[in-house]
XYZ file of C-alpha atoms in Angstrom:
661
model
C 36.283 -18.923 -5.735
C 35.341 -15.307 -6.061
C 33.773 -13.824 -2.988
C 31.728 -10.677 -2.803
C 31.502 -8.944 0.559
C 29.755 -5.757 -0.579
C 29.026 -4.350 -4.009
C 27.414 -1.055 -4.892
C 25.256 -1.355 -7.960
C 23.364 1.926 -7.816
C 24.019 5.572 -7.249
C 22.024 5.401 -4.046
C 24.541 3.034 -2.579
C 27.391 5.332 -3.564
C 25.671 8.212 -1.831
C 25.202 6.091 1.284
C 28.875 5.140 1.204
C 29.864 8.759 0.931
C 27.735 9.545 3.945
C 30.082 7.333 5.989
C 32.755 9.992 5.531
C 32.902 13.123 7.716
C 30.045 15.485 6.959
C 31.233 18.217 4.557
C 31.164 21.772 5.807
C 28.706 22.721 3.093
C 25.923 20.346 2.195
C 25.133 20.166 -1.488
C 21.558 19.065 -0.927
C 19.891 19.658 2.410
C 16.174 19.669 1.677
C 13.640 16.895 1.241
C 12.048 15.990 -2.083
C 9.166 18.396 -1.712
C 11.247 21.396 -0.750
C 13.820 20.651 -3.420
C 11.146 20.393 -6.100
C 9.607 23.686 -5.014
C 13.000 25.353 -4.963
C 13.866 24.135 -8.446
C 10.445 24.939 -9.854
C 10.660 28.519 -8.611
C 13.753 29.191 -10.714
C 12.934 31.178 -13.859
C 14.947 28.810 -16.045
C 12.643 25.937 -15.092
C 9.338 27.732 -15.587
C 7.152 28.702 -18.494
C 3.507 29.126 -19.335
C 1.786 25.962 -20.505
C 1.027 27.437 -23.911
C 4.789 28.085 -24.345
C 5.795 24.488 -23.804
C 4.696 23.364 -27.220
C 2.482 20.441 -26.271
C 1.719 18.649 -29.561
C -1.828 18.123 -30.708
C -3.399 14.890 -31.804
C -2.259 11.489 -30.586
C 0.906 9.981 -29.158
C 2.065 6.607 -30.460
C 4.820 4.448 -29.007
C 5.745 0.792 -29.189
C 8.540 -1.253 -27.674
C 9.376 -4.873 -27.030
C 11.510 -6.514 -24.359
C 12.099 -9.618 -22.250
C 12.708 -11.647 -25.415
C 9.306 -10.831 -26.801
C 7.389 -11.534 -23.601
C 6.794 -7.840 -22.920
C 5.179 -5.614 -25.533
C 4.259 -2.001 -24.907
C 1.918 -0.232 -27.315
C 0.658 3.289 -26.673
C -1.866 5.105 -28.812
C -3.358 7.905 -26.737
C -4.915 11.280 -27.285
C -2.838 14.166 -25.949
C -4.745 16.370 -23.531
C -3.403 19.691 -22.275
C -4.726 21.029 -18.958
C -7.058 23.994 -19.136
C -4.721 26.249 -17.174
C -1.861 28.669 -17.642
C 0.473 26.951 -15.206
C 1.014 23.683 -13.361
C 0.407 24.377 -9.680
C 2.323 22.825 -6.807
C -0.076 22.430 -3.905
C 0.530 21.266 -0.362
C -1.912 18.583 0.723
C -2.683 16.662 3.878
C -4.478 13.466 4.733
C -8.132 14.256 4.804
C -11.233 12.541 6.012
C -14.991 12.753 5.829
C -16.280 15.606 7.960
C -19.699 15.344 9.563
C -20.880 18.204 7.330
C -19.856 16.344 4.191
C -21.272 13.024 5.403
C -24.606 14.695 6.183
C -24.795 16.065 2.626
C -23.959 12.666 1.162
C -26.476 10.929 3.401
C -29.275 13.397 2.564
C -28.633 12.996 -1.165
C -28.389 9.202 -1.273
C -31.254 8.583 1.158
C -33.574 11.433 0.128
C -37.144 10.416 0.984
C -35.962 7.097 2.461
C -35.807 5.846 6.021
C -32.346 4.733 6.998
C -31.688 2.543 10.014
C -28.496 2.271 12.013
C -26.795 -1.080 11.767
C -27.015 -3.156 14.898
C -24.127 -4.174 17.176
C -24.144 -7.791 15.973
C -27.119 -8.548 18.222
C -28.992 -11.579 16.956
C -31.988 -13.524 18.183
C -31.501 -16.817 20.027
C -32.731 -18.813 17.033
C -30.087 -17.246 14.755
C -27.382 -17.710 17.404
C -28.303 -21.381 17.576
C -28.019 -21.621 13.798
C -24.475 -20.179 13.769
C -23.486 -22.455 16.655
C -24.722 -25.585 14.885
C -22.908 -24.547 11.698
C -19.635 -24.136 13.603
C -20.045 -27.535 15.295
C -20.739 -29.135 11.929
C -17.553 -27.588 10.512
C -15.579 -29.045 13.399
C -17.146 -32.458 12.914
C -16.594 -32.724 9.143
C -13.290 -30.870 9.097
C -14.489 -28.098 6.761
C -13.160 -25.437 9.156
C -9.785 -25.714 7.395
C -11.269 -24.557 4.095
C -12.634 -21.509 5.940
C -9.193 -20.514 7.198
C -9.487 -21.901 10.748
C -7.271 -24.268 12.669
C -8.945 -26.922 14.819
C -8.092 -25.012 17.997
C -9.485 -21.778 16.545
C -12.699 -23.534 15.583
C -13.077 -24.925 19.103
C -12.446 -21.500 20.582
C -15.058 -20.024 18.267
C -17.603 -22.644 19.322
C -17.000 -21.745 22.963
C -17.666 -18.070 22.210
C -20.800 -18.888 20.200
C -22.114 -21.034 23.033
C -21.742 -18.057 25.355
C -23.441 -15.826 22.813
C -26.323 -18.319 22.479
C -26.847 -18.346 26.241
C -27.038 -14.539 26.368
C -28.983 -13.972 23.124
C -32.476 -12.380 23.404
C -35.514 -14.110 21.963
C -36.104 -11.164 19.619
C -33.838 -8.396 18.337
C -34.875 -4.860 19.247
C -35.803 -2.457 16.450
C -32.817 -0.613 15.004
C -32.916 3.143 15.596
C -33.583 5.489 12.667
C -30.465 7.334 11.534
C -30.110 11.025 10.745
C -26.703 10.535 9.143
C -24.695 11.331 12.289
C -21.429 9.465 12.706
C -20.582 7.796 16.012
C -17.209 7.365 17.677
C -15.958 3.800 18.046
C -12.667 2.217 19.024
C -11.517 -0.336 16.488
C -9.519 -3.205 17.902
C -5.768 -2.729 17.264
C -6.522 0.340 15.140
C -7.771 3.234 17.246
C -10.689 5.659 17.421
C -12.773 6.079 14.267
C -15.941 7.954 13.380
C -18.441 5.600 11.744
C -21.704 5.731 9.869
C -23.263 2.390 8.940
C -26.865 2.561 7.744
C -29.302 0.809 5.426
C -32.921 0.827 4.338
C -35.199 -2.151 4.952
C -36.823 -2.275 1.563
C -38.260 0.687 -0.252
C -41.063 -1.100 -2.012
C -42.825 -4.405 -2.426
C -39.847 -5.676 -4.411
C -37.461 -5.263 -1.465
C -35.129 -2.748 -3.049
C -32.669 -1.374 -0.494
C -29.411 0.561 -0.162
C -26.513 0.743 2.286
C -23.952 3.395 3.228
C -20.818 2.874 5.293
C -18.336 5.643 6.166
C -15.225 5.387 8.322
C -12.823 8.220 9.047
C -9.990 8.294 11.615
C -10.576 10.331 14.743
C -7.281 9.883 16.574
C -3.660 10.122 15.477
C -3.243 6.482 16.411
C -5.995 5.595 13.971
C -4.312 7.642 11.229
C -1.081 5.771 11.797
C -2.827 2.417 11.607
C -2.949 2.374 7.825
C -6.639 1.394 7.809
C -7.416 4.616 5.935
C -10.588 6.608 5.278
C -13.364 4.975 3.279
C -16.898 5.388 1.976
C -18.940 2.534 0.502
C -22.406 2.935 -0.986
C -24.410 0.099 -2.538
C -27.832 0.047 -4.150
C -29.577 -3.309 -4.468
C -32.494 -3.165 -6.925
C -35.219 -5.697 -6.267
C -33.214 -7.063 -3.399
C -30.663 -8.561 -5.778
C -26.936 -8.293 -5.269
C -25.382 -6.521 -8.293
C -23.130 -8.635 -10.524
C -19.515 -9.025 -9.544
C -17.978 -7.065 -12.382
C -14.644 -8.249 -13.697
C -12.236 -5.317 -13.644
C -9.508 -7.491 -15.186
C -11.400 -7.144 -18.428
C -11.632 -3.379 -18.184
C -11.942 -1.369 -21.449
C -11.548 2.407 -21.770
C -14.776 4.142 -22.841
C -14.753 7.741 -24.075
C -18.036 7.823 -25.981
C -20.939 5.645 -27.092
C -19.057 4.564 -30.212
C -16.539 2.692 -28.021
C -19.161 0.233 -26.758
C -18.843 -3.298 -28.044
C -21.724 -4.958 -29.826
C -22.369 -7.221 -26.862
C -22.521 -4.261 -24.483
C -24.852 -2.198 -26.696
C -27.545 -4.824 -26.519
C -27.228 -5.064 -22.734
C -26.378 -1.588 -21.405
C -29.197 0.898 -22.026
C -27.661 3.893 -20.234
C -25.114 5.917 -22.226
C -21.681 6.922 -20.952
C -22.781 10.578 -21.068
C -25.875 9.889 -18.953
C -23.775 7.887 -16.506
C -21.422 10.841 -16.158
C -24.355 13.201 -15.548
C -25.545 10.998 -12.665
C -22.130 11.113 -11.006
C -21.639 14.829 -11.712
C -24.987 15.502 -10.026
C -23.760 13.670 -6.923
C -20.801 16.025 -6.506
C -22.884 19.052 -7.401
C -25.394 18.182 -4.682
C -22.667 17.982 -2.029
C -20.959 21.186 -3.294
C -17.642 19.677 -4.387
C -16.938 21.383 -7.689
C -13.207 20.610 -7.481
C -13.877 16.911 -8.108
C -14.447 16.102 -11.756
C -14.612 13.195 -14.136
C -11.351 11.503 -15.029
C -11.828 8.326 -17.051
C -14.562 5.830 -17.781
C -14.315 2.091 -18.356
C -16.614 -0.690 -19.469
C -16.703 -3.736 -17.216
C -18.532 -7.015 -17.503
C -19.293 -9.887 -15.166
C -17.225 -12.300 -17.220
C -14.328 -11.951 -19.641
C -15.548 -8.780 -21.300
C -12.919 -6.771 -23.066
C -10.110 -9.179 -22.298
C -7.528 -9.456 -25.041
C -4.467 -11.603 -25.677
C -1.140 -10.116 -26.607
C -1.862 -10.346 -30.345
C -5.062 -8.346 -29.992
C -7.488 -11.251 -30.194
C -10.474 -11.219 -27.848
C -10.564 -14.019 -25.328
C -13.145 -15.121 -22.810
C -16.899 -15.455 -23.123
C -19.108 -12.373 -23.592
C -20.508 -10.941 -20.410
C -24.134 -11.275 -19.422
C -24.168 -7.942 -17.589
C -22.276 -4.730 -18.253
C -21.650 -1.528 -16.349
C -19.489 1.586 -16.357
C -16.733 2.215 -13.860
C -16.277 5.985 -13.712
C -13.231 7.374 -11.907
C -13.142 10.927 -10.604
C -10.264 13.098 -9.386
C -9.577 16.474 -7.781
C -8.766 19.527 -9.870
C -6.701 22.462 -8.684
C -6.748 25.609 -10.795
C -7.956 23.653 -13.809
C -5.336 20.923 -13.525
C -6.380 17.418 -12.579
C -4.392 15.319 -10.154
C -3.585 11.635 -10.427
C -6.545 9.472 -11.491
C -6.206 6.429 -9.285
C -7.893 3.143 -10.134
C -6.507 1.219 -7.159
C -7.174 2.442 -3.640
C -4.528 0.105 -2.266
C -1.609 2.131 -3.621
C 0.613 3.474 -0.859
C 3.869 5.272 -0.363
C 5.061 2.488 1.931
C 5.657 4.896 4.789
C 6.487 2.797 7.802
C 4.979 5.278 10.279
C 1.961 6.898 8.637
C 0.722 4.968 5.577
C -1.016 7.216 3.094
C -2.715 5.814 0.002
C -3.728 7.859 -2.997
C -7.273 9.146 -3.197
C -9.562 6.941 -5.295
C -13.157 7.729 -6.298
C -15.065 5.174 -8.367
C -18.735 4.881 -9.387
C -20.370 1.795 -10.846
C -23.336 2.641 -13.081
C -25.590 0.183 -14.903
C -29.184 0.172 -16.149
C -30.376 0.738 -12.574
C -28.327 3.908 -12.147
C -25.552 4.315 -9.604
C -25.295 0.936 -7.907
C -22.068 1.535 -5.987
C -19.709 4.296 -4.876
C -16.242 3.714 -3.464
C -14.363 6.729 -2.160
C -11.063 6.097 -0.427
C -8.581 8.357 1.332
C -9.804 11.878 0.446
C -7.163 14.604 0.355
C -7.367 18.123 1.742
C -5.673 20.722 -0.447
C -3.867 23.440 1.503
C -2.066 26.433 0.036
C -0.739 26.681 -3.508
C 3.034 26.901 -3.226
C 4.035 27.618 -6.821
C 2.336 28.134 -10.172
C 4.970 26.822 -12.555
C 5.546 24.344 -15.315
C 8.956 22.753 -15.687
C 9.743 22.253 -19.349
C 13.411 21.519 -18.967
C 13.504 18.983 -16.176
C 15.029 19.012 -12.730
C 18.517 20.469 -12.678
C 20.886 17.809 -11.298
C 24.111 19.723 -11.798
C 24.724 19.860 -7.991
C 24.322 16.082 -7.800
C 26.621 15.536 -10.790
C 29.262 17.815 -9.262
C 28.987 16.006 -5.945
C 29.582 12.604 -7.568
C 32.743 13.966 -9.142
C 33.825 15.284 -5.758
C 33.355 12.078 -3.731
C 34.175 9.377 -6.331
C 37.872 9.083 -7.156
C 37.981 7.479 -10.599
C 41.618 6.221 -10.506
C 41.007 4.538 -7.125
C 37.917 2.763 -8.425
C 39.742 1.564 -11.539
C 42.747 0.157 -9.653
C 40.795 -1.393 -6.753
C 40.874 -5.190 -6.345
C 37.111 -5.023 -5.709
C 35.068 -4.949 -8.881
C 32.342 -2.363 -9.420
C 29.592 -3.073 -11.934
C 27.211 -0.399 -13.151
C 23.828 -1.285 -14.620
C 21.835 1.226 -16.664
C 19.354 1.130 -19.530
C 20.092 2.563 -22.966
C 16.998 4.257 -24.383
C 18.643 4.531 -27.805
C 19.492 0.820 -28.000
C 16.474 -0.236 -25.897
C 18.537 -2.662 -23.875
C 20.197 -3.072 -20.516
C 23.880 -2.144 -20.277
C 26.072 -4.024 -17.822
C 29.336 -2.130 -17.437
C 32.454 -2.992 -15.453
C 33.937 0.184 -14.025
C 37.487 -0.474 -15.196
C 36.265 -1.110 -18.749
C 34.463 2.246 -19.061
C 36.475 4.770 -21.132
C 38.492 7.111 -18.971
C 36.675 10.251 -17.958
C 33.204 8.692 -18.298
C 32.860 6.867 -14.967
C 31.086 9.724 -13.203
C 28.650 10.164 -16.063
C 27.793 6.455 -16.191
C 27.238 6.406 -12.429
C 24.719 9.187 -12.942
C 23.200 7.290 -15.873
C 22.656 4.240 -13.639
C 20.066 6.176 -11.628
C 18.762 8.591 -14.262
C 15.067 9.421 -13.895
C 12.775 10.897 -16.563
C 12.417 14.271 -14.818
C 16.177 14.815 -14.534
C 17.760 17.408 -16.801
C 21.252 16.852 -18.135
C 22.164 17.853 -21.658
C 24.425 14.879 -22.311
C 22.272 12.214 -20.698
C 18.720 13.385 -21.441
C 16.987 10.914 -23.726
C 19.902 8.425 -23.667
C 19.773 6.489 -20.398
C 17.374 5.453 -17.676
C 17.696 3.923 -14.231
C 18.615 0.233 -14.489
C 15.399 -0.511 -12.590
C 13.601 -0.156 -15.919
C 14.693 -3.757 -16.514
C 15.860 -5.038 -13.147
C 15.957 -3.372 -9.706
C 18.198 -6.135 -8.348
C 20.589 -7.225 -11.143
C 21.985 -10.350 -9.495
C 22.542 -11.918 -12.909
C 25.515 -9.585 -13.452
C 27.341 -11.088 -10.482
C 26.353 -14.666 -11.309
C 27.564 -14.306 -14.897
C 30.921 -13.060 -13.589
C 31.485 -16.016 -11.292
C 30.603 -14.692 -7.847
C 29.494 -17.355 -5.378
C 28.945 -15.519 -2.067
C 26.642 -12.556 -2.610
C 25.179 -10.054 -0.198
C 22.188 -8.345 -1.830
C 21.125 -4.964 -0.482
C 17.410 -4.539 -1.127
C 16.001 -1.023 -1.522
C 12.505 -1.857 -2.811
C 12.738 0.868 -5.423
C 10.289 1.426 -8.235
C 10.870 -0.824 -11.235
C 10.852 -4.384 -12.520
C 12.666 -7.294 -10.944
C 14.008 -10.009 -13.204
C 13.486 -13.578 -12.079
C 16.959 -14.924 -11.431
C 17.630 -18.603 -10.767
C 20.223 -18.933 -8.042
C 22.535 -21.949 -8.630
C 22.914 -24.463 -5.814
C 26.582 -23.583 -5.312
C 25.802 -19.878 -4.762
C 25.071 -18.475 -1.319
C 22.786 -15.441 -1.416
C 22.356 -13.274 1.666
C 19.842 -10.432 1.704
C 19.780 -7.252 3.753
C 16.416 -5.535 3.437
C 15.303 -2.234 4.988
C 12.632 -2.309 7.676
C 11.922 1.427 7.408
C 11.064 3.919 4.705
C 14.320 5.150 3.149
C 12.967 8.439 1.858
C 12.288 9.647 -1.639
C 14.559 9.370 -4.639
C 15.662 12.976 -4.175
C 15.830 12.966 -0.400
C 19.527 13.428 0.274
C 19.327 15.588 3.386
C 21.684 14.860 6.254
C 19.007 13.701 8.725
C 17.560 11.171 6.278
C 21.042 9.891 5.413
C 21.891 9.386 9.084
C 18.590 7.562 9.624
C 19.285 5.314 6.631
C 22.800 4.569 7.858
C 21.434 3.594 11.281
C 18.793 1.340 9.749
C 21.345 -0.249 7.412
C 23.749 -0.884 10.277
C 21.161 -2.717 12.376
C 19.733 -4.646 9.411
C 23.259 -5.814 8.608
C 23.687 -6.828 12.286
C 20.549 -8.946 11.942
C 22.133 -10.838 9.053
C 25.634 -11.170 10.491
C 24.672 -12.204 14.034
C 21.346 -13.976 13.440
C 19.250 -11.505 15.396
C 15.540 -12.242 15.654
C 12.456 -10.040 15.594
C 10.419 -8.629 12.740
C 11.244 -4.928 13.071
C 13.344 -4.863 16.245
C 16.675 -6.537 16.929
C 16.562 -9.300 19.512
C 19.567 -11.367 20.620
C 17.459 -14.431 21.405
C 18.328 -16.188 24.689
C 15.007 -17.759 25.639
C 13.984 -21.278 24.726
C 10.379 -22.001 23.827
C 9.416 -23.014 27.375
C 10.699 -19.720 28.778
C 8.829 -17.816 26.068
C 5.621 -19.715 26.843
C 5.929 -18.965 30.556
C 6.319 -15.255 29.806
C 3.307 -15.174 27.480
C 1.127 -17.040 29.976
C 2.126 -14.701 32.805
C 1.311 -11.587 30.775
C -2.050 -12.939 29.620
C -3.039 -13.924 33.161
C -1.989 -10.506 34.448
C -4.011 -8.699 31.830
C -7.022 -10.993 32.331
C -6.919 -10.326 36.085
C -7.159 -6.605 35.357
C -10.420 -7.406 33.543
C -11.680 -9.440 36.490
C -11.074 -12.786 34.774
C -9.145 -15.882 35.825
C -8.497 -18.001 32.717
C -8.197 -21.751 33.009
C -5.267 -23.569 31.455
C -7.567 -24.739 28.635
C -8.796 -21.193 28.022
C -5.209 -20.024 27.951
C -4.227 -22.609 25.316
C -7.361 -22.704 23.182
C -8.579 -19.123 23.381
C -6.176 -16.497 24.697
C -2.958 -17.547 22.971
C -4.660 -17.950 19.535
C -6.297 -14.533 20.025
C -2.932 -12.995 20.879
C -1.379 -14.582 17.797
C -4.129 -13.097 15.606
C -3.802 -9.668 17.235
C -0.043 -9.668 16.565
C -0.396 -11.297 13.123
C 1.988 -14.012 14.253
C 0.198 -17.250 13.361
C 3.324 -19.052 12.192
C 6.404 -19.985 14.157
C 6.721 -21.077 17.758
C 6.119 -19.428 21.151
C 9.469 -17.623 20.898
C 8.277 -15.840 17.765
C 5.022 -14.924 19.498
C 6.885 -13.632 22.562
C 9.183 -11.555 20.357
C 6.188 -10.106 18.525
C 4.586 -9.146 21.850
C 7.800 -7.563 23.128
C 8.199 -5.577 19.899
C 4.596 -4.382 19.917
C 4.691 -3.392 23.575
C 8.066 -1.707 23.111
C 6.717 0.394 20.245
C 3.653 1.394 22.284
C 5.863 2.336 25.234
C 8.144 4.440 23.038
C 11.297 2.437 23.751
C 14.397 2.952 21.646
C 14.149 0.676 18.632
C 17.748 1.078 17.441
C 19.244 -1.144 20.089
C 20.086 -4.832 20.395
C 18.078 -6.351 23.254
C 17.939 -9.721 24.868
C 14.417 -10.832 25.772
C 15.108 -10.227 29.468
C 16.490 -6.757 28.803
C 13.487 -5.768 26.717
C 11.035 -7.219 29.276
C 12.828 -5.338 32.059
C 12.662 -2.084 30.083
C 8.902 -2.565 29.695
C 8.339 -3.206 33.384
C 5.937 -5.659 34.939
C 2.656 -3.840 34.321
C 3.099 -2.528 30.779
C -0.008 -1.749 28.746
C -0.404 -3.592 25.479
C -3.247 -3.289 22.990
C -2.569 -6.838 21.785
C -2.900 -8.254 25.301
C -6.091 -6.289 25.962
C -7.661 -7.460 22.720
C -6.748 -11.071 23.528
C -8.507 -11.141 26.903
C -11.581 -9.251 25.697
C -14.437 -10.872 23.781
C -13.461 -10.324 20.116
C -16.810 -10.673 18.389
C -17.182 -14.269 17.325
C -20.227 -13.593 15.149
C -18.392 -11.023 13.078
C -15.505 -13.412 12.470
C -17.859 -16.268 11.656
C -19.689 -14.177 9.094
C -16.391 -13.118 7.597
C -15.405 -16.736 7.019
C -18.625 -17.760 5.317
């Protein structure tokens, strides 16, 4: 039986292995991605005016097929050159919605209208009774499960609603009129945010109304939460909720001629008029740097959906609209046009999603605006265009320096290299000892070759193996390996579905932190990655528990329960409360589980989640193996925990109930 202890399938792994050796006196690469890009771009050999690059005119066509015919790529796109002399490199930072900007937006969207501040979930006694009866009915007929509740959670909710019913006023006071000013609020488990949440009550006899909601982080803790910065605007003509447009059937629209027959008979506003409406919005709030990117036609059912052979599928829509996406321009060059505000760089400390600005326009005008994660542009670092790619000669030389080809070829441990041949349009699976002599270093480079790399011999020939498979386990299975340790990197690319035979044992080591960018080879990042890899391997080898920390579990479930109960009672006492045993079981522990996002597992898992969360808040050293007692001792008896505080405080039963409806 062949056994595999460790195998390095990518250049990244080779670099990590080299980092285990003594640090060289002179580092080849010492800067992060951003600094390296700026440094390379500033070199005269990598720069030229845009009009010197030779951007072709007309259209670009490309087609390819893979995955045994299951994947077909067809590109037929117009080539657009930016209206600028150079491609700028600009430093940016996470932005937000300033009060000045929000005031402008509010005054434009609510011009001549009276906007009221949303209430604090205060409802009249009659409405509270209605929600209470609904919850009791769900418990009685068992429908709470379909709403995402457990029986205990439903009972806890009923108890909260009963309290709310007892304290509810007979009538709800009039909501105050808003001037567009944001207010500071503390979001549970998130941090301090500035909020604006307003709506009209009906602008005419027909009940037409509109709503605006803005949230922007106020504290650093809120920025690190990953909740982001968001603006939502909705216009409801005649009191009707706009159709739920199907973005899966999205169709690119450049002009009126692109409209389908079905859409022409339904959508009276032209794409040009729709653009004018959105352009006027940005003009009114003095943001000339934000301009139109792309427009799409959407329908409320199946519109524009096509099968792989180009045939239209799905029923025609009854209602159509435009989705118009906007983006920021810097010196005449547009940035990334994002159509998904959930994209993120997966940063484990400060999540940062791309900016996304989308308008929905139908026959009633602008019916919705979504604006997520605005960016603040800082200084322009360089005005360059790289027409020759990023020079990777230092990286190539370094590989030759640290990889001894004869040693690799004669080793009793096999090394497989996976890359993708652009000329043959297929994956290449190469055994190191079978590669012609003198080509090992080049094929190692080919295994991680990215489109913006520049190498005369490799350019246009190879691509990173992740083009076809970021975790090529099939190579090892096909060569008879039975015990496999897979090192996950979560890199960009496709992952082939691989069926693992019953006689194969697969162990996975996955990073719990951000590993840095593809060009981030500086010493500090390498040391951080080595530390993370060491502890993640310890988790696998020694069965350590914990989600992000490393816990040598000693407690049984009874000991874990006793610890959780003691901490909840302590925190409740600080709030002047003395929970009963029933309240502890049915209310506080389920709340704590929700706050820690630990609804599965047993009380040991919940205790570990609490210890991890409290340890992170207290700033304890994460890169350490703790027992539960050691971690609890490090925290001390009276440690502060946001999860504990949220569990013993009233969480807003009405809001959760409405969210489940």
